[in-house]
Structures are given as C-alpha cells and as structure tokens.
PDB file of N, CA and C in Angstrom:
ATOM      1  N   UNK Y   1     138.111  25.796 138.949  1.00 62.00           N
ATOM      2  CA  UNK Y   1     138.281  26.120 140.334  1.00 62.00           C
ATOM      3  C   UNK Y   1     138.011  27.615 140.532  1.00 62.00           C
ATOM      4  N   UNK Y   2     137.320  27.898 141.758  1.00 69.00           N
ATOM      5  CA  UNK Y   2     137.069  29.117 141.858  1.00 69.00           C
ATOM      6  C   UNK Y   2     137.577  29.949 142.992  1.00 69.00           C
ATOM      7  N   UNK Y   3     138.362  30.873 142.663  1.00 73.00           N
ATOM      8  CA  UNK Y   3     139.063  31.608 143.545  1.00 73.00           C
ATOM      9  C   UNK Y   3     137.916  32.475 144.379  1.00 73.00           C
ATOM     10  N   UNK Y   4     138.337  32.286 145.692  1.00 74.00           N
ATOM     11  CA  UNK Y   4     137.775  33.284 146.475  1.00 74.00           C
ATOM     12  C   UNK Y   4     138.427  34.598 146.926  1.00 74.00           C
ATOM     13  N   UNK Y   5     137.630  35.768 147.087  1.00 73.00           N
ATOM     14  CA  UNK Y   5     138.033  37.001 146.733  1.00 73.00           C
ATOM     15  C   UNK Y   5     138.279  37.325 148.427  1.00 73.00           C
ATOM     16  N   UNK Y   6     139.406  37.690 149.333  1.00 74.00           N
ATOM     17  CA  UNK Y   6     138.850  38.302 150.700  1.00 74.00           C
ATOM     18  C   UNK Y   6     138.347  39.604 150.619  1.00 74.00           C
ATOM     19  N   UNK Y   7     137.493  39.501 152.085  1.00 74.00           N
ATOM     20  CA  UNK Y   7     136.457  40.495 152.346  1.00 74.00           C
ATOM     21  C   UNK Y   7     137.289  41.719 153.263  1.00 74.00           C
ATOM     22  N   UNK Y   8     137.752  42.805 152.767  1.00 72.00           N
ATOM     23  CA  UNK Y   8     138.557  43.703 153.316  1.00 72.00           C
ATOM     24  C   UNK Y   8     136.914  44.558 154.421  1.00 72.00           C
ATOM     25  N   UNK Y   9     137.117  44.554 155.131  1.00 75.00           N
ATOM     26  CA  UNK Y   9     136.323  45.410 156.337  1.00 75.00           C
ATOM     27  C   UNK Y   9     135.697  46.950 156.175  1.00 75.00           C
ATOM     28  N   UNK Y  10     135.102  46.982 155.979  1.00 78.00           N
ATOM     29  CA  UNK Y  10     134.710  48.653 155.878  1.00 78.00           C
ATOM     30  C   UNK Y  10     135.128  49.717 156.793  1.00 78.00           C
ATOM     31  N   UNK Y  11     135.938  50.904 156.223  1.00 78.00           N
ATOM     32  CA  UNK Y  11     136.494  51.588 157.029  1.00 78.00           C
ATOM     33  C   UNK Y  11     135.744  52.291 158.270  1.00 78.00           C
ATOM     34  N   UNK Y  12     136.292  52.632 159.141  1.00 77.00           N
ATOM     35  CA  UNK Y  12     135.607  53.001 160.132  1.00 77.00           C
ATOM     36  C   UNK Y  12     135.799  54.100 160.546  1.00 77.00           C
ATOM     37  N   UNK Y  13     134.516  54.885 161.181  1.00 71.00           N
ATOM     38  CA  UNK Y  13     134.574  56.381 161.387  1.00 71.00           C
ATOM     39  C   UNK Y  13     135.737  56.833 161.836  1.00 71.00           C
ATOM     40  N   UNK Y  14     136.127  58.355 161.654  1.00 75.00           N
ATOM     41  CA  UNK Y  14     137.150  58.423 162.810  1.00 75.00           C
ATOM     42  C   UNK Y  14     136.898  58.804 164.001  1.00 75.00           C
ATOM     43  N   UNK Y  15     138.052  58.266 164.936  1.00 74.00           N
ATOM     44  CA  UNK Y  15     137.431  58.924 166.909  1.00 74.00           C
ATOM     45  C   UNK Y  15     137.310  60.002 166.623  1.00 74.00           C
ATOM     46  N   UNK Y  16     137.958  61.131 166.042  1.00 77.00           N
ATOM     47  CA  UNK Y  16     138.122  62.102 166.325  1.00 77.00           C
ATOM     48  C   UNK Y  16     138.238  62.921 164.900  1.00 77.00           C
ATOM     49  N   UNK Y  17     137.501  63.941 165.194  1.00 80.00           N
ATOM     50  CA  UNK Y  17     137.114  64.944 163.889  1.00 80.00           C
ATOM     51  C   UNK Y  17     137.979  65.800 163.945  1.00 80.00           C
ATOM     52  N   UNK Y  18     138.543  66.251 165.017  1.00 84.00           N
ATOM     53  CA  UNK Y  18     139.125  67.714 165.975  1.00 84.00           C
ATOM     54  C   UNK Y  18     138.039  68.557 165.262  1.00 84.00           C
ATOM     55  N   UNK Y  19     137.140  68.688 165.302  1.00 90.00           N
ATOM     56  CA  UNK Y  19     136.411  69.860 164.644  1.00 90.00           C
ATOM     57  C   UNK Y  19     135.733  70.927 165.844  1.00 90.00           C
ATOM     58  N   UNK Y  20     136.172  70.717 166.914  1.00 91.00           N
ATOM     59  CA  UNK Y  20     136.036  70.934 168.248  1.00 91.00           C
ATOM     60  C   UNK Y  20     137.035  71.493 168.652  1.00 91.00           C
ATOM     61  N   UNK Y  21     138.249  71.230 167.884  1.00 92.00           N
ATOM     62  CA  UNK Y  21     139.393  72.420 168.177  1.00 92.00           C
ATOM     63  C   UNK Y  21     139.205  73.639 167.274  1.00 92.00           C
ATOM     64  N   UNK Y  22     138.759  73.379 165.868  1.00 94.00           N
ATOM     65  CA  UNK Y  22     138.600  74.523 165.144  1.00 94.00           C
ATOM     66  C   UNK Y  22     138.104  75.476 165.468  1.00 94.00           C
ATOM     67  N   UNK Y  23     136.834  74.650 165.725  1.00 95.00           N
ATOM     68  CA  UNK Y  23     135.626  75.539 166.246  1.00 95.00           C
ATOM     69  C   UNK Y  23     136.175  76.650 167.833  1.00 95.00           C
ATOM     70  N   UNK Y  24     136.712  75.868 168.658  1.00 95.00           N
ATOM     71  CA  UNK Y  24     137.050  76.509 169.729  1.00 95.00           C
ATOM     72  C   UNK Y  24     137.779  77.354 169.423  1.00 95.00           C
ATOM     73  N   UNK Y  25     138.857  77.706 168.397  1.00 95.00           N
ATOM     74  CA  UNK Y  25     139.988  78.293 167.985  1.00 95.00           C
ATOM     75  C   UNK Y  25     139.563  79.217 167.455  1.00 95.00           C
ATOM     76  N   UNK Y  26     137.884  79.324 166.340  1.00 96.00           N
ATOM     77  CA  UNK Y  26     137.448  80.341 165.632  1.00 96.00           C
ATOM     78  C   UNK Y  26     136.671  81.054 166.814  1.00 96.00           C
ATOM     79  N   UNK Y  27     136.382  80.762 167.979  1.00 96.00           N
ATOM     80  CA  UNK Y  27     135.672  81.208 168.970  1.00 96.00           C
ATOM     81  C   UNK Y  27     136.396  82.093 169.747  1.00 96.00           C
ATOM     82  N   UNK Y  28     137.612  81.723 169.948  1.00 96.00           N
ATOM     83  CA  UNK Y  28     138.520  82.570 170.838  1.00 96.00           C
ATOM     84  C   UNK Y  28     139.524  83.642 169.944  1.00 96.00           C
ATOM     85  N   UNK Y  29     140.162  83.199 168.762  1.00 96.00           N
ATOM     86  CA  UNK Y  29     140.433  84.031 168.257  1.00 96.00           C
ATOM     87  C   UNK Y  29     139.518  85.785 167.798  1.00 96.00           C
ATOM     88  N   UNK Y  30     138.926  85.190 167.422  1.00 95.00           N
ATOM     89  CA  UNK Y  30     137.386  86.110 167.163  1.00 95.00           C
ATOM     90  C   UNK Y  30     136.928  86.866 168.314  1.00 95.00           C
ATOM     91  N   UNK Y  31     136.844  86.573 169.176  1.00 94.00           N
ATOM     92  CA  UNK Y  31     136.502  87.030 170.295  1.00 94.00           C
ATOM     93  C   UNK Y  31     134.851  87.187 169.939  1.00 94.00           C
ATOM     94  N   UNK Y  32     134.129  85.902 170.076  1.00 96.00           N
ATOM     95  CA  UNK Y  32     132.719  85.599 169.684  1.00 96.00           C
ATOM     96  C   UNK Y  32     132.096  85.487 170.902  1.00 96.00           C
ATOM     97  N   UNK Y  33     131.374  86.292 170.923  1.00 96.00           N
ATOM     98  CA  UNK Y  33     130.308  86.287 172.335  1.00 96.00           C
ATOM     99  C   UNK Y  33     128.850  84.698 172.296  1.00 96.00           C
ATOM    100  N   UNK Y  34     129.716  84.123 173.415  1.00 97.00           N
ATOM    101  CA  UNK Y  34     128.852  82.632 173.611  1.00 97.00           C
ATOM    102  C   UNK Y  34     128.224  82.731 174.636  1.00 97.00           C
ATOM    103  N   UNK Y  35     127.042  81.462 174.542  1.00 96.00           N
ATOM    104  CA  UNK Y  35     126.518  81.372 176.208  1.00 96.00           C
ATOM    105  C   UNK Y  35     127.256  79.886 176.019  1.00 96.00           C
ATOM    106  N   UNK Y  36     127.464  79.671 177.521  1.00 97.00           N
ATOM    107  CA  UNK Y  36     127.720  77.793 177.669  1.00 97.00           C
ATOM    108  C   UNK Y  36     126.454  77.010 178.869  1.00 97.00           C
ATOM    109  N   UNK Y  37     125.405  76.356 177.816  1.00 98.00           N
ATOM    110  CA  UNK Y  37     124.606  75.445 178.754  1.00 98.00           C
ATOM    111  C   UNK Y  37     125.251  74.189 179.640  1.00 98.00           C
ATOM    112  N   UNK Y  38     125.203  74.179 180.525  1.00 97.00           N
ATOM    113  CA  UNK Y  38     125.863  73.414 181.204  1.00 97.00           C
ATOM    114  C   UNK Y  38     124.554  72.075 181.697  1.00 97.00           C
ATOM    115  N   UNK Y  39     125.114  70.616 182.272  1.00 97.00           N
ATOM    116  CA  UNK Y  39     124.709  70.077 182.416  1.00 97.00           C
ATOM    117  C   UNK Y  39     123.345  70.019 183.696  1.00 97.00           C
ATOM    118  N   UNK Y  40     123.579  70.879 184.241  1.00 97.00           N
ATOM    119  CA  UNK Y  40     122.513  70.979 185.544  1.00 97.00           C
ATOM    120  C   UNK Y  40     121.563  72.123 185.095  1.00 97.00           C
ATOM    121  N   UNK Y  41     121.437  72.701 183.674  1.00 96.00           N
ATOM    122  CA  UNK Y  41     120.852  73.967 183.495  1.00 96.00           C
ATOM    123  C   UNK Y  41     121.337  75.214 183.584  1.00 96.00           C
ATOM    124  N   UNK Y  42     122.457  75.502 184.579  1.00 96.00           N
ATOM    125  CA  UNK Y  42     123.434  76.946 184.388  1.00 96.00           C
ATOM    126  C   UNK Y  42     123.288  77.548 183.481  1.00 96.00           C
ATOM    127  N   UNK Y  43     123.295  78.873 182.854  1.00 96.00           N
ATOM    128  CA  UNK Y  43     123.863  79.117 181.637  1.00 96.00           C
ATOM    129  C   UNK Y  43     124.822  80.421 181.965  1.00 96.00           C
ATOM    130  N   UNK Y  44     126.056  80.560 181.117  1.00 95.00           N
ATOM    131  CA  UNK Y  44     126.993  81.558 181.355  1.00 95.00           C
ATOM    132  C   UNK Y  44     127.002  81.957 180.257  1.00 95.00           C
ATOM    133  N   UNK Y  45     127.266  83.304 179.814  1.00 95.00           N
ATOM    134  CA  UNK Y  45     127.638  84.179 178.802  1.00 95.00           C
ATOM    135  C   UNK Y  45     128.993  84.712 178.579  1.00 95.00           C
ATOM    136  N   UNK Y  46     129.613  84.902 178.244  1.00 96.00           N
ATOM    137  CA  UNK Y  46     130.455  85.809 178.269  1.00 96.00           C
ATOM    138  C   UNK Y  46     131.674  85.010 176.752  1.00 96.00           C
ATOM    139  N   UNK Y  47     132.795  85.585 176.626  1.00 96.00           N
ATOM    140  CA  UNK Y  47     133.564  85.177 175.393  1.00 96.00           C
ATOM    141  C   UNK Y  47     134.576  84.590 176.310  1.00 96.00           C
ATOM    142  N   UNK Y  48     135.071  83.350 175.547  1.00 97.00           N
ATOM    143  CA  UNK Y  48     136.044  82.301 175.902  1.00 97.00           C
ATOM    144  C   UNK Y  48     137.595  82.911 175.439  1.00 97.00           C
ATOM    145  N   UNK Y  49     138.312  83.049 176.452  1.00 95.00           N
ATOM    146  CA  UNK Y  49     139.672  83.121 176.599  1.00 95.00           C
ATOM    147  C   UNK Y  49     140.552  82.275 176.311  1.00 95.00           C
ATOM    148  N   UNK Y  50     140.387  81.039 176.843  1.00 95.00           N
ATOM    149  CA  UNK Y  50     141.605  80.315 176.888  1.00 95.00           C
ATOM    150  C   UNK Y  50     140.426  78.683 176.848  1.00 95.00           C
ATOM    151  N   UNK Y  51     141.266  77.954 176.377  1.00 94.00           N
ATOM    152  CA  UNK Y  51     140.249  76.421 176.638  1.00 94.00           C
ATOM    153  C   UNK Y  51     141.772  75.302 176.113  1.00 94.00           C
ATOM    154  N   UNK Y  52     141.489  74.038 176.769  1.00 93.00           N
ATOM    155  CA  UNK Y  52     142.322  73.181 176.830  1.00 93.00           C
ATOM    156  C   UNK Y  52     141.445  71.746 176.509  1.00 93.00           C
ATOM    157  N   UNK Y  53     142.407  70.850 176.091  1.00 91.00           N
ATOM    158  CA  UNK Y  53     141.602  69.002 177.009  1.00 91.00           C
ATOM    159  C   UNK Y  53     140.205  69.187 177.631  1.00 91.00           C
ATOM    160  N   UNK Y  54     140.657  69.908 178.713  1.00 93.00           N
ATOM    161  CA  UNK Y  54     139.775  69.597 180.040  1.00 93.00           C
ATOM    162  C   UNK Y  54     138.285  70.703 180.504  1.00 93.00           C
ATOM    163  N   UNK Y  55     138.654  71.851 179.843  1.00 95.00           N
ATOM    164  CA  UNK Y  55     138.317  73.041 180.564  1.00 95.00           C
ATOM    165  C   UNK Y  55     138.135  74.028 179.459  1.00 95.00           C
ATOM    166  N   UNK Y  56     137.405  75.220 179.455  1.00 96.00           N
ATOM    167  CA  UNK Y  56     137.250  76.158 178.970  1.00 96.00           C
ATOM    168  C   UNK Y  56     137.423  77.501 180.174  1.00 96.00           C
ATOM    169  N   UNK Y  57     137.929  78.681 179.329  1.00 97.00           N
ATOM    170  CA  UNK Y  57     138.260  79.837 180.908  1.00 97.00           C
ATOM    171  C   UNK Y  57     137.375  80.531 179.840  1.00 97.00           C
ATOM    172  N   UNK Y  58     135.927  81.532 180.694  1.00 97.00           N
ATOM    173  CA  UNK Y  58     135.032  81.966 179.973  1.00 97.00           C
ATOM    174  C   UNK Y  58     135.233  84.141 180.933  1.00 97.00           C
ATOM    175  N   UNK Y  59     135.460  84.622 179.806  1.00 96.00           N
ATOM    176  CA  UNK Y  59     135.307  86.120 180.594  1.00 96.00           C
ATOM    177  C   UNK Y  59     134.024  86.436 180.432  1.00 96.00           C
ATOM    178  N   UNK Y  60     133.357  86.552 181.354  1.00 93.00           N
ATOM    179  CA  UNK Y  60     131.941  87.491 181.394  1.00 93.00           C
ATOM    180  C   UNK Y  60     132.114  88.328 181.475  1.00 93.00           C
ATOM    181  N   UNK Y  61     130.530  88.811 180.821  1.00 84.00           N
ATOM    182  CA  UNK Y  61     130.771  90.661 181.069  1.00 84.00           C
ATOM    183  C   UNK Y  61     130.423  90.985 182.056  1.00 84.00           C
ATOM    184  N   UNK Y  62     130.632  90.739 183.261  1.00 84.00           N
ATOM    185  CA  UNK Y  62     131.050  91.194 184.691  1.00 84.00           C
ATOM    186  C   UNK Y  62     132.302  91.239 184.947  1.00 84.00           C
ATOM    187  N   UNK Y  63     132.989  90.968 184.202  1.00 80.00           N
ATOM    188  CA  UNK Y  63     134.433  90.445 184.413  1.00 80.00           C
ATOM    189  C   UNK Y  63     135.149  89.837 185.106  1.00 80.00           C
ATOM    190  N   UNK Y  64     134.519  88.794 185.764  1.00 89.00           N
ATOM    191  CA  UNK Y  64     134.916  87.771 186.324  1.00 89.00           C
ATOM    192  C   UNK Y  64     135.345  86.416 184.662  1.00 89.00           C
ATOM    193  N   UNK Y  65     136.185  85.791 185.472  1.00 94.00           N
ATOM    194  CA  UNK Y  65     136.865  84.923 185.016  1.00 94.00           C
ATOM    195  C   UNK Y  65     136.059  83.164 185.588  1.00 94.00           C
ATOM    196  N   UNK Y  66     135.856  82.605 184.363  1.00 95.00           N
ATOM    197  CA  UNK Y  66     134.767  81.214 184.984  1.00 95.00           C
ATOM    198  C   UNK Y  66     135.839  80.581 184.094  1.00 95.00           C
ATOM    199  N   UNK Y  67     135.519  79.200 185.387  1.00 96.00           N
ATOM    200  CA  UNK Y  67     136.402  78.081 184.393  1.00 96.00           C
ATOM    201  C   UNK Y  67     135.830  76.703 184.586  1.00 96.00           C
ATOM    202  N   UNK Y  68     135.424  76.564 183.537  1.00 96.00           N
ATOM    203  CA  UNK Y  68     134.328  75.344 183.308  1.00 96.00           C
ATOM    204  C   UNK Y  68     134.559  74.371 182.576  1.00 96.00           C
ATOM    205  N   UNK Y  69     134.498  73.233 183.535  1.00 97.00           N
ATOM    206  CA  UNK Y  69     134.947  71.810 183.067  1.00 97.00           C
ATOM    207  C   UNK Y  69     134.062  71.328 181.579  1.00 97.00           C
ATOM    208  N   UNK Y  70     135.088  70.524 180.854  1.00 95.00           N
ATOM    209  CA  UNK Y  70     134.063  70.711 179.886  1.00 95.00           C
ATOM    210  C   UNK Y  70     132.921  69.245 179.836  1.00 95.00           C
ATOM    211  N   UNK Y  71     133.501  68.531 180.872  1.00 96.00           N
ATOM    212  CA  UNK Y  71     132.461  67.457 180.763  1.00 96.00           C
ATOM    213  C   UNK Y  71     130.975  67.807 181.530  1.00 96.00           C
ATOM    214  N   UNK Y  72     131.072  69.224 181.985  1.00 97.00           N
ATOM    215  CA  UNK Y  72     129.995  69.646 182.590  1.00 97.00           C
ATOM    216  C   UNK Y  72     128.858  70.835 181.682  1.00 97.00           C
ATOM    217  N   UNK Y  73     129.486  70.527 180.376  1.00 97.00           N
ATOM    218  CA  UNK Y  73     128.801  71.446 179.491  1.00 97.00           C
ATOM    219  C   UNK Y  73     128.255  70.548 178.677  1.00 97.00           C
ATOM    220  N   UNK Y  74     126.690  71.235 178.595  1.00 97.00           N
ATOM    221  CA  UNK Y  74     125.674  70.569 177.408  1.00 97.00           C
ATOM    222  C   UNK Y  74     125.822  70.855 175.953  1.00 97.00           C
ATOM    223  N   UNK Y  75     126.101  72.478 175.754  1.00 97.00           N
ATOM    224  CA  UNK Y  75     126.138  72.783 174.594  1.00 97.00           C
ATOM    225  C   UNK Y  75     126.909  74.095 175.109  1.00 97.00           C
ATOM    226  N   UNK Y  76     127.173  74.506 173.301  1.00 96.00           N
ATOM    227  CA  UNK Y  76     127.571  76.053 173.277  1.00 96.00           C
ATOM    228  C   UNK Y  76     127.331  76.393 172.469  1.00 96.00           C
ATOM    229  N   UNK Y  77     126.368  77.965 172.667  1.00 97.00           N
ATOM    230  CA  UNK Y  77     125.828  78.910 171.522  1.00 97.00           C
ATOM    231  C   UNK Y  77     126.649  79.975 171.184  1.00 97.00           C
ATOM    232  N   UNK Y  78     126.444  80.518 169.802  1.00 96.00           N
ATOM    233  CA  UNK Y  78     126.936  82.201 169.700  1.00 96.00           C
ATOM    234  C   UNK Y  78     125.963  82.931 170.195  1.00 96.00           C
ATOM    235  N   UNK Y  79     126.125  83.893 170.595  1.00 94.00           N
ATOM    236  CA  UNK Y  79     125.058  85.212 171.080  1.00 94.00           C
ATOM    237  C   UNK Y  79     125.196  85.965 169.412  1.00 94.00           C
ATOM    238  N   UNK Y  80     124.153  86.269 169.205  1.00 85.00           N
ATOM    239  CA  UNK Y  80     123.380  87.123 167.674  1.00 85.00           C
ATOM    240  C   UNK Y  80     124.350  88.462 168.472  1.00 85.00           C
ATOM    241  N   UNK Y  81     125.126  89.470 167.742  1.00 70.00           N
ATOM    242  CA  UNK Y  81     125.163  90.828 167.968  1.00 70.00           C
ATOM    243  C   UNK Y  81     124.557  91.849 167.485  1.00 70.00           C
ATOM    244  N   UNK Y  82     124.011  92.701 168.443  1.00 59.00           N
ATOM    245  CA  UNK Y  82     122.971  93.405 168.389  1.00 59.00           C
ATOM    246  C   UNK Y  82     123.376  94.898 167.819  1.00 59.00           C
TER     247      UNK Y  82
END
C-alpha cells in the first residue's frame, strides 16, 4: 500500500516589505535632497520632513512647505550633490 504524501502550498510573497519605511526614514533622517515625480508630470524638489500612511510633507528650497499625497506620486529620486 502506498502512502500518499500531502502537498503543503508554496509560501507566498509578503504584502509588505516595509522597505518603504526604511527608505523614507533614511531620507528624512539624512536630510537627502529628492525630487518627487508625481502622477500628472509635476516634479518637486526639495528634502522631505515629515511623511506618514498617506502623505509626504516636502520643504523646498523656496521654503514653502508641500504636502503630497502619496498615491499621487510616480517615483522618488535623490538629487546627486554638487
């Protein structure tokens, strides 16, 4: 008689890496000069202050204060320092 072996499921990715908090955390701590491409083409510069869930608060060097949703961002670069 031959025993059958069960088929245990292959594990599955995880939702969530948080590697998106790190990253945000080495960005703001640092005080790393970014641009943020946004979904309509925008682009903003300046270094990120504060960021949550929902939102990133970006200081430009105008010094205005931007606060940008983050489902409205394409990407985010470092700026090279010159």
């Amino acid at each position: 008689m031959k025993r059958s072996v069960p088929v245990l499921p292959k594990s599955k990715a995880p939702a969530q890496t948080f590697q998106e908090v790190v990253y945000l955390r080495h960005l703001t701590e640092n005080d790393v000069p970014v641009c943020i491409k946004l979904e309509d083409g925008e682009e903003h510069c300046g270094v990120i202050e504060f960021w949550d869930a929902g939102f990133i608060r970006l200081n430009r060097d105008d010094g205005e204060k931007l606060f940008i949703y983050k489902h409205d961002i394409r990407y985010i670069y470092e700026l090279r320092e010159k």
